[in-house]
mmCIF file of C-alpha atoms in Angstrom:
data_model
loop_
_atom_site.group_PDB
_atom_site.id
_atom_site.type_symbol
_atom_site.label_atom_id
_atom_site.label_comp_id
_atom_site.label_asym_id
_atom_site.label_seq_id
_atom_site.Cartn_x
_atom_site.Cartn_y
_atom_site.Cartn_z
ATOM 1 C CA UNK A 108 54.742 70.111 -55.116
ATOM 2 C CA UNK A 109 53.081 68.297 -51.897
ATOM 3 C CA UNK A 110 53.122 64.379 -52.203
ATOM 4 C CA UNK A 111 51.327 62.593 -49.526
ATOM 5 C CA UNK A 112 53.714 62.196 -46.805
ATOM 6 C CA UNK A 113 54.171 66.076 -46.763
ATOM 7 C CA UNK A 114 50.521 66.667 -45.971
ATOM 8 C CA UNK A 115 49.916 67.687 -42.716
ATOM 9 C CA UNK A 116 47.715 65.354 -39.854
ATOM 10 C CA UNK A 117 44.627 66.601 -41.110
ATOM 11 C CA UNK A 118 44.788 66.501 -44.680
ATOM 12 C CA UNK A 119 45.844 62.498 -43.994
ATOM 13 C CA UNK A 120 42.902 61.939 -42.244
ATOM 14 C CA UNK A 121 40.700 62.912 -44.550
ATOM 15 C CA UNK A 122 42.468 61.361 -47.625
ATOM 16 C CA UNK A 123 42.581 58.052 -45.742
ATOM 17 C CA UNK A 124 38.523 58.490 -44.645
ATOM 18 C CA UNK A 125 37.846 59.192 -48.403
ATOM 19 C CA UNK A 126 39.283 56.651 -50.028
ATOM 20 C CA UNK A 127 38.501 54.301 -47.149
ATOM 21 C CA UNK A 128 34.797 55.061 -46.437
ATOM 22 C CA UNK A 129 34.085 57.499 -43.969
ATOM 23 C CA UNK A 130 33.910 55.330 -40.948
ATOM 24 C CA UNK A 131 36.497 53.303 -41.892
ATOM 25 C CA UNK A 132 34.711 50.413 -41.882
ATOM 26 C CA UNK A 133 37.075 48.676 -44.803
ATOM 27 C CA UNK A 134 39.419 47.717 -41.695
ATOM 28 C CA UNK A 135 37.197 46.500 -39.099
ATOM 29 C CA UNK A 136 38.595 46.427 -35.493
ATOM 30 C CA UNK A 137 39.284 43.096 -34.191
ATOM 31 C CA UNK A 138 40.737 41.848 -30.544
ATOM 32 C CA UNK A 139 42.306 39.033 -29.785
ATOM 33 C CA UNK A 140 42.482 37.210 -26.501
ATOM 34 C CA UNK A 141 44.000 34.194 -25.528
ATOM 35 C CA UNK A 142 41.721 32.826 -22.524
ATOM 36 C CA UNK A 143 43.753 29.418 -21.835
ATOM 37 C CA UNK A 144 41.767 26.666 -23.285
ATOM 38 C CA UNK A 145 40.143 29.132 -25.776
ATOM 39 C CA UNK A 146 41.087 32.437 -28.064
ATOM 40 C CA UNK A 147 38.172 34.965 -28.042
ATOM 41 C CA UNK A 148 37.771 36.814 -30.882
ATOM 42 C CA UNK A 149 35.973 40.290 -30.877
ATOM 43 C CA UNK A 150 34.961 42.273 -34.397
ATOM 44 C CA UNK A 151 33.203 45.633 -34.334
ATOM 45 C CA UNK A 152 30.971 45.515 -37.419
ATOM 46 C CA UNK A 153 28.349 48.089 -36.121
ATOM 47 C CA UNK A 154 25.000 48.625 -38.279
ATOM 48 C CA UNK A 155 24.711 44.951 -39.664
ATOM 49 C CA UNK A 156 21.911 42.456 -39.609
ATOM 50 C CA UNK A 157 23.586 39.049 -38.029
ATOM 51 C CA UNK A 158 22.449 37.954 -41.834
ATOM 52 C CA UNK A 159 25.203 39.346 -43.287
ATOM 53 C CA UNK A 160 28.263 38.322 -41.340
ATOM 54 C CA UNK A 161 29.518 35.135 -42.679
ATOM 55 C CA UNK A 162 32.396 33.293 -40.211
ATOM 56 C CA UNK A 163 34.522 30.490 -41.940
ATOM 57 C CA UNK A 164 37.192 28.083 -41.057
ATOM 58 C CA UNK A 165 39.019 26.624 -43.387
ATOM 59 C CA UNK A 166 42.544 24.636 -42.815
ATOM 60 C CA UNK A 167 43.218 26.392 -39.846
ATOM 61 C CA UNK A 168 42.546 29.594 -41.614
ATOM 62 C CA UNK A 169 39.202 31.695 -39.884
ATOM 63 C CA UNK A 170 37.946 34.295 -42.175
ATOM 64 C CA UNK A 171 35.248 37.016 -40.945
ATOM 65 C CA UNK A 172 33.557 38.298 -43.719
ATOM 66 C CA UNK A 173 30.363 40.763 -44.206
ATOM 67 C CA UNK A 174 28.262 42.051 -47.054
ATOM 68 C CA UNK A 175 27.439 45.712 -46.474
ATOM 69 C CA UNK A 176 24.058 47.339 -48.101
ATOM 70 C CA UNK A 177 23.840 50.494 -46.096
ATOM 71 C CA UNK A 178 21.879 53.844 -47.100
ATOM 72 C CA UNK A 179 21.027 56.683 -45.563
ATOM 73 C CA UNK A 180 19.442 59.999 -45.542
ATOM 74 C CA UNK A 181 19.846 63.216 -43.345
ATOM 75 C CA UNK A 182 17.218 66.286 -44.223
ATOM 76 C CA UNK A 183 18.114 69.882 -42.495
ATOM 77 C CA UNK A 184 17.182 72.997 -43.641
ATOM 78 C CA UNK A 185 17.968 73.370 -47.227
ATOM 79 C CA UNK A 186 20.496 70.261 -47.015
ATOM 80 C CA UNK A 187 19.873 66.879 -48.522
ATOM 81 C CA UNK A 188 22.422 63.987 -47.780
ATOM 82 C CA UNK A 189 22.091 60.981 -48.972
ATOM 83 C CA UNK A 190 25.133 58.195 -48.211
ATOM 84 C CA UNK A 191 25.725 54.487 -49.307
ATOM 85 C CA UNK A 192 27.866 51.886 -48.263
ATOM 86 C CA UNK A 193 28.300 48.687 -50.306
ATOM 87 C CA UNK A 194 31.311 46.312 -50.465
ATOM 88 C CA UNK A 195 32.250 43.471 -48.900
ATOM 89 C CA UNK A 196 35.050 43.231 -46.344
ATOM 90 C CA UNK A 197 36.980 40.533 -44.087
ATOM 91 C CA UNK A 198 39.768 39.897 -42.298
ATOM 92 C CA UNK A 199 41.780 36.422 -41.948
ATOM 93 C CA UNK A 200 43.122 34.922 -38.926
ATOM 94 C CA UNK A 201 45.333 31.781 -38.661
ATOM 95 C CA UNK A 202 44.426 29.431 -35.821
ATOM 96 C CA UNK A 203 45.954 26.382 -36.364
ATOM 97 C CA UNK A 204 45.521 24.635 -32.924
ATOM 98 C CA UNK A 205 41.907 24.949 -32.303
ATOM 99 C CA UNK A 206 39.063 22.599 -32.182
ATOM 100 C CA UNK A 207 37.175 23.710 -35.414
ATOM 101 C CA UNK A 208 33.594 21.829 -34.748
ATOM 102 C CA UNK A 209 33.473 23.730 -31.398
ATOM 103 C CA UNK A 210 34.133 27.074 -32.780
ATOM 104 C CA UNK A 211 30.819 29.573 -31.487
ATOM 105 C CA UNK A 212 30.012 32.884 -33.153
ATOM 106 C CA UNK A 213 27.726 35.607 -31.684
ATOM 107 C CA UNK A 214 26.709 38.360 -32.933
ATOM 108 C CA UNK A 215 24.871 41.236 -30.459
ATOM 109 C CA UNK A 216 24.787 45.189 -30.087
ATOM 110 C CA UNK A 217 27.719 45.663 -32.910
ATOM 111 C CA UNK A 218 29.621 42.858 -31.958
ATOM 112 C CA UNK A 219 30.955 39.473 -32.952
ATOM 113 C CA UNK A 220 32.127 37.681 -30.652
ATOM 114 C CA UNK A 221 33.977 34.088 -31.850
ATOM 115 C CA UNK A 222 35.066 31.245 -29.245
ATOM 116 C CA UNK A 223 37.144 28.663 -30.526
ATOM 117 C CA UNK A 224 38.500 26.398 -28.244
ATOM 118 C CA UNK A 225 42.182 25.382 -28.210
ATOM 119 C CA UNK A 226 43.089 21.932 -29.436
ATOM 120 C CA UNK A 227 45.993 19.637 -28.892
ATOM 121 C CA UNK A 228 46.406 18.361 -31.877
ATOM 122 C CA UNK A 229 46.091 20.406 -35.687
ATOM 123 C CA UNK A 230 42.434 19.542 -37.419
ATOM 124 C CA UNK A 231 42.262 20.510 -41.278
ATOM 125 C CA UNK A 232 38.713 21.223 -41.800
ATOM 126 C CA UNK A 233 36.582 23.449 -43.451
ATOM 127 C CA UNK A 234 33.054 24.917 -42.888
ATOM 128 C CA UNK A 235 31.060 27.356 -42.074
ATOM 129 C CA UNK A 236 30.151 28.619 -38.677
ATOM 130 C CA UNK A 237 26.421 29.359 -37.616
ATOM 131 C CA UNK A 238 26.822 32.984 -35.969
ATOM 132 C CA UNK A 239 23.760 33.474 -33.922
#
């Protein structure tokens, strides 16, 4: 009887792409740099319209979050594929000390790129920030 830690590398891989979507877009990659006065935050979220990326702050809590409506459709040969992706996924970040009406989001060639400057002193507010 094979449970799933005795499955070799490869039959992993492909349980974790199957349940996870084949990209593996349910985790999005994110970096995180600390610049000095400001942490730069970098998602990958390849294939989306800047429409459907919503960024967030809310009590020191920033939340990247994206709709996904994705279909597509391969011909070759005799072969039809047809594959859709539709969900919603985020990730959460805690960043307590920064200045949350300066926060900047952009959003070009796959990438989001967040700026929030670093602040001296805790702020505790929430809204929504305008990723361009």
């Amino acid at each position: 009887m094979n449970t799933f830690d005795d499955l070799d590398f490869w039959d992993k891989s492909f349980l974790r792409n199957f349940f996870n979507g084949s990209e593996g877009f349910s985790n999005f990659r994110v970096d995180v740099r600390d610049k000095g006065d400001h942490y730069q935050i970098d998602a990958d979220l390849p294939g989306l319209h800047r429409e459907m990326i919503d960024v967030t702050i809310n009590d020191g809590m920033l939340t990247i979050s994206a709709d996904m409506d994705e279909e597509s459709k391969t011909e070759k040969d005799d072969y039809v594929i047809n594959e859709r992706r539709t969900g919603r996924v985020s990730r959460s970040f805690s960043v307590p000390d920064v200045k949350d009406d300066e926060i900047t989001a952009e959003y070009k060639d796959g990438v989001l790129k967040i700026n929030l400057p670093k602040s001296t002193e805790e702020e505790k507010k929430s809204h929504k920030i305008d990723v361009r």
